[in-house]
PDB file of C-alpha atoms in Angstrom:
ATOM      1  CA  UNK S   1       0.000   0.000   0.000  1.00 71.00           C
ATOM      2  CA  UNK S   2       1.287   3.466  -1.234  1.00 86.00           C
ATOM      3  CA  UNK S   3       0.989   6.617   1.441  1.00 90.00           C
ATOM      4  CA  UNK S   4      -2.177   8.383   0.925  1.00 92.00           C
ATOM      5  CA  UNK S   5      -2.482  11.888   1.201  1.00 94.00           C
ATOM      6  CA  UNK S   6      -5.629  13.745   2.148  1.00 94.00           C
ATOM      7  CA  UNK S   7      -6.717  16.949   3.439  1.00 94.00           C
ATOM      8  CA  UNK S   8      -9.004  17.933   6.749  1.00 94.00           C
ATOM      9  CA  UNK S   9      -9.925  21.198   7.532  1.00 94.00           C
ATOM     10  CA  UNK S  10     -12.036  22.857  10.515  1.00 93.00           C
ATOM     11  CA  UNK S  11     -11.982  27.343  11.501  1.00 91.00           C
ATOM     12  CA  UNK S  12      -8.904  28.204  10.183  1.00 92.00           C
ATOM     13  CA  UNK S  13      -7.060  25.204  10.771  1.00 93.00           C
ATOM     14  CA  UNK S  14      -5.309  22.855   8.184  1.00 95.00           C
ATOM     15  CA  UNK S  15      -3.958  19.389   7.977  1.00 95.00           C
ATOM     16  CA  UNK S  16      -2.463  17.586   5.847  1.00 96.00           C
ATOM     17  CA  UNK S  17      -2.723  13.629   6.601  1.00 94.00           C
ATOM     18  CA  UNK S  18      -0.066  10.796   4.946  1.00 95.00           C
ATOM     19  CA  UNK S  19      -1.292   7.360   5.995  1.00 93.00           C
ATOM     20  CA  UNK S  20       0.671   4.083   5.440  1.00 92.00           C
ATOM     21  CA  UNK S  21       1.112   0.503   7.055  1.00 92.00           C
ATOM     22  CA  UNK S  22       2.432   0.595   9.883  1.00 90.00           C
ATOM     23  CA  UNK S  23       2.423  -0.074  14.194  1.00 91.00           C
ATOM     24  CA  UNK S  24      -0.260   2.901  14.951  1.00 88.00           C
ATOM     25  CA  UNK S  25       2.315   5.776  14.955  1.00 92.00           C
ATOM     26  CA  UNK S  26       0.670   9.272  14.850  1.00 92.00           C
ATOM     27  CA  UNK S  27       3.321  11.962  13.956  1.00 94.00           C
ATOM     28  CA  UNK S  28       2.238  16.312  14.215  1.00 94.00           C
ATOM     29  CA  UNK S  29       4.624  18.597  12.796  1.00 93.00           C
ATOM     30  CA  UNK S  30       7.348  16.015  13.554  1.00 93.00           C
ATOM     31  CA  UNK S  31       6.419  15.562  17.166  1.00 92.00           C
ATOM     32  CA  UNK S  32       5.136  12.725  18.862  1.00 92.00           C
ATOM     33  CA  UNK S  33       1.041  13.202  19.160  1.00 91.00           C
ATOM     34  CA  UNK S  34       1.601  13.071  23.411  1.00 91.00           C
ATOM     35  CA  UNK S  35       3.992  15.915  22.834  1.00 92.00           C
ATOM     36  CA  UNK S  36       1.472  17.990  20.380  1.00 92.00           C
ATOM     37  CA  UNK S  37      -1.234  17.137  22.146  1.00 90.00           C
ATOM     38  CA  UNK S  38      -1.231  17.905  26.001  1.00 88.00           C
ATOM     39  CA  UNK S  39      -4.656  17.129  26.437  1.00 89.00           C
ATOM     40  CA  UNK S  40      -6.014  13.118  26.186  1.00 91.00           C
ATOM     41  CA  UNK S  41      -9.457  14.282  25.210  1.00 93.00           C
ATOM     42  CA  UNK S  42      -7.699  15.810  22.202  1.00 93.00           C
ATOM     43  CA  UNK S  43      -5.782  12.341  21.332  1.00 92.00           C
ATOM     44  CA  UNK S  44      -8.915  10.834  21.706  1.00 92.00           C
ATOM     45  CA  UNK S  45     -10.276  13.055  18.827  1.00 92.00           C
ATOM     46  CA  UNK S  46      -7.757  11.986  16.614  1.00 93.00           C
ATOM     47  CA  UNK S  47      -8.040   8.242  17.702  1.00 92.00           C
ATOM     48  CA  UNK S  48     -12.119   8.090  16.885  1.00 92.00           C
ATOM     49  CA  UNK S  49     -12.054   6.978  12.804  1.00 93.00           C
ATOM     50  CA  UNK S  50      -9.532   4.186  14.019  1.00 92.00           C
ATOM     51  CA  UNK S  51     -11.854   2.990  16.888  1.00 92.00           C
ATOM     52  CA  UNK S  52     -14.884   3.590  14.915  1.00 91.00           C
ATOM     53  CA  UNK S  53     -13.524   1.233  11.650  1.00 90.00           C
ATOM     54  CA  UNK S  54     -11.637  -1.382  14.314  1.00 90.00           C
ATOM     55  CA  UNK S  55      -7.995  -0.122  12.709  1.00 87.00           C
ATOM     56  CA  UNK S  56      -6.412   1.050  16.106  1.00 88.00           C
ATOM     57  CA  UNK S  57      -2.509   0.392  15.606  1.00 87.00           C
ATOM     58  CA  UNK S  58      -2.334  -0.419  11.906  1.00 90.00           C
ATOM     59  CA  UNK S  59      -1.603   2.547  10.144  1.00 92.00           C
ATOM     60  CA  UNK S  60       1.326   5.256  10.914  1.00 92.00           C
ATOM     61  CA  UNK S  61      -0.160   9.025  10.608  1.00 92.00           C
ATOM     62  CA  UNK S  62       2.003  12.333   9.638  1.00 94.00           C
ATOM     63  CA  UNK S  63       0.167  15.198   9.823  1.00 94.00           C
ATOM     64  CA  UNK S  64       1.199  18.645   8.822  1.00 95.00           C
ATOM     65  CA  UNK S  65      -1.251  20.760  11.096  1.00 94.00           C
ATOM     66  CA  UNK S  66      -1.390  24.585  10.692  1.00 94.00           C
ATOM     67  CA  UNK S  67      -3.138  27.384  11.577  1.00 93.00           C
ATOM     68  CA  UNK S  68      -6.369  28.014  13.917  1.00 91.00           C
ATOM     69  CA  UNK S  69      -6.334  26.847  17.737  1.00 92.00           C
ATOM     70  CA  UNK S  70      -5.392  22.930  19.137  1.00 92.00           C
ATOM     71  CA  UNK S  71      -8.839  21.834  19.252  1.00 92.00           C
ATOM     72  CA  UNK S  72      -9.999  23.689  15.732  1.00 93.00           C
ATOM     73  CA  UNK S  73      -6.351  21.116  14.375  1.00 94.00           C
ATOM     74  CA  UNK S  74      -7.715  17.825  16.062  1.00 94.00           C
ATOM     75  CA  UNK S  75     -10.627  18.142  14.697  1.00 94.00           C
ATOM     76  CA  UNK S  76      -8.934  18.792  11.328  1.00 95.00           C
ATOM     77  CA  UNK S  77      -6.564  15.668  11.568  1.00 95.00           C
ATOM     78  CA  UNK S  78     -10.141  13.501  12.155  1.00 94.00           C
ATOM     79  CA  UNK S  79     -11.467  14.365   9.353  1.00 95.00           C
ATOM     80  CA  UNK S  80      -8.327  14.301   7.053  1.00 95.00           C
ATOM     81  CA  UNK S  81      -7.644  10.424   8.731  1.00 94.00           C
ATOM     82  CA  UNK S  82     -11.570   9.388   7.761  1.00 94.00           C
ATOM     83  CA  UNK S  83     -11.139  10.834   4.037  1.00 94.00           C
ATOM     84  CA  UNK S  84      -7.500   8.405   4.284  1.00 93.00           C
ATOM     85  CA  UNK S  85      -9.603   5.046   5.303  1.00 92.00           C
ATOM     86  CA  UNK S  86     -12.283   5.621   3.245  1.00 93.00           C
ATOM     87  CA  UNK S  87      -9.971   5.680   0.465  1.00 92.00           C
ATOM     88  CA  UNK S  88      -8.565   2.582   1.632  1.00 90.00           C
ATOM     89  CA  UNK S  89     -12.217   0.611   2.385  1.00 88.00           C
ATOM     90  CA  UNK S  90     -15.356   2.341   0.909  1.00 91.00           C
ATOM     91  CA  UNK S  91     -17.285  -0.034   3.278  1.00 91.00           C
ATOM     92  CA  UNK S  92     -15.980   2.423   6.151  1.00 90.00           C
ATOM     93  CA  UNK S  93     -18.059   5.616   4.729  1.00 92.00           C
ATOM     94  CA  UNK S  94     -20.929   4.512   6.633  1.00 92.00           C
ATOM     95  CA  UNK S  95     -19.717   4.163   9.720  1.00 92.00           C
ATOM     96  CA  UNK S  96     -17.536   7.220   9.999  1.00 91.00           C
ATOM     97  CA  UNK S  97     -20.424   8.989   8.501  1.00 92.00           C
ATOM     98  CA  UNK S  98     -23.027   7.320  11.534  1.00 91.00           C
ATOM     99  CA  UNK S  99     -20.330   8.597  14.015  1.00 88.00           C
ATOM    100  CA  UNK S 100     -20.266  12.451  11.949  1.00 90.00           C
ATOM    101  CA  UNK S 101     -16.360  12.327  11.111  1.00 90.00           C
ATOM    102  CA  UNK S 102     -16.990  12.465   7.098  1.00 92.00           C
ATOM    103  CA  UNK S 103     -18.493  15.908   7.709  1.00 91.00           C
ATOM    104  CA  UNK S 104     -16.794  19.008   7.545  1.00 91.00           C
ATOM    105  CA  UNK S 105     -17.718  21.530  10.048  1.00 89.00           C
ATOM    106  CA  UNK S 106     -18.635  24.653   8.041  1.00 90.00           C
ATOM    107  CA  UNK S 107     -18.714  27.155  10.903  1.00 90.00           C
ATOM    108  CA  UNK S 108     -15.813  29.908  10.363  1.00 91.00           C
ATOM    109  CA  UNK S 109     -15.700  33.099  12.318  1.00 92.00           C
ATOM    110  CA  UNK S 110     -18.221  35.837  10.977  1.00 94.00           C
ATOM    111  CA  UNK S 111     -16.469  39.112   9.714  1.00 96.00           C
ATOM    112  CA  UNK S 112     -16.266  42.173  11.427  1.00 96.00           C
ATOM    113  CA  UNK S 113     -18.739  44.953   9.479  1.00 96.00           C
ATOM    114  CA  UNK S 114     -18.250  48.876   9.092  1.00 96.00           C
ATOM    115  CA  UNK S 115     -19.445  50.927  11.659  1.00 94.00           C
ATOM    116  CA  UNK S 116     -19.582  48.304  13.991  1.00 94.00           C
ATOM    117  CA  UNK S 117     -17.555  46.900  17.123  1.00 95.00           C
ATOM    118  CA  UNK S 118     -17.292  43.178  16.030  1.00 95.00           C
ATOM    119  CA  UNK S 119     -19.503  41.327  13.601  1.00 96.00           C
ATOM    120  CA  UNK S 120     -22.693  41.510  15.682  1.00 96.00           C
ATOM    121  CA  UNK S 121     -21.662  44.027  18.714  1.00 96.00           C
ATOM    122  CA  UNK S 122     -22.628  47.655  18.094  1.00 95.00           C
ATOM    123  CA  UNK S 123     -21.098  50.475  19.298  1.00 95.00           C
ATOM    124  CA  UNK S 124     -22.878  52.157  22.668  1.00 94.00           C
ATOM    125  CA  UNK S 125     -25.960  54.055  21.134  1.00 92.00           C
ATOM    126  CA  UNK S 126     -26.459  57.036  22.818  1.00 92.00           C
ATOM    127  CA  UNK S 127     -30.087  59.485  22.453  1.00 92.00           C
ATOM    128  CA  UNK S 128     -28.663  62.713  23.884  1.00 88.00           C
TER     129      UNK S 128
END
């Protein structure tokens, strides 16, 4: 089996996923996924397609992650590993899909309009 290369986004963030044959190895920005990630809820987000599809420890991950926050990036790197097995079984598009890792989340952050504070907030209105 080749690598495969797919992409997962979520926000702002960006990652890149190559999956192979391998032991399980996850690899971020050339750092160990415990070093990445300091949270285990957050290595449990990555770790979901591979529990969900019954792969745990068969295929090595590297992942370039960029932008947005660590949460907006795990998400990202779940979505870019489902697109990788699906590619590898089209049987597991179901099940990733009945667990909601096939869909990209579309919220971004709304834009901040003229003559306004933020993108909703207004500035203090005052009658006299």
């Amino acid at each position: 089996m080749a690598v495969i290369n797919t992409l997962g986004r979520r926000k702002k963030s960006v990652a890149r996923v190559y999956l192979s044959e391998g032991k399980g190895k996850i690899t971020i920005n050339k750092r160990d996924v415990k070093d990445y990630f300091s949270s285990d809820m957050l290595v449990q987000v990555i770790n979901r397609p591979f529990v969900a599809t019954e792969n745990t420890g068969k295929y090595d991950v590297k992942v370039n992650a960029h932008g947005g926050g660590i949460s907006g990036q795990a998400d990202a790197i779940a979505l870019g590993i489902s697109r990788a097995l699906v590619e590898i079984n089209e049987e597991y598009k179901s099940v990733l899909r009945g667990e909601g890792l096939m869909t990209r989340d579309p919220r971004m952050v709304e834009r901040k309009k003229p003559g306004q504070k933020k993108a909703r907030k207004k500035f203090q209105f005052s009658k006299r």
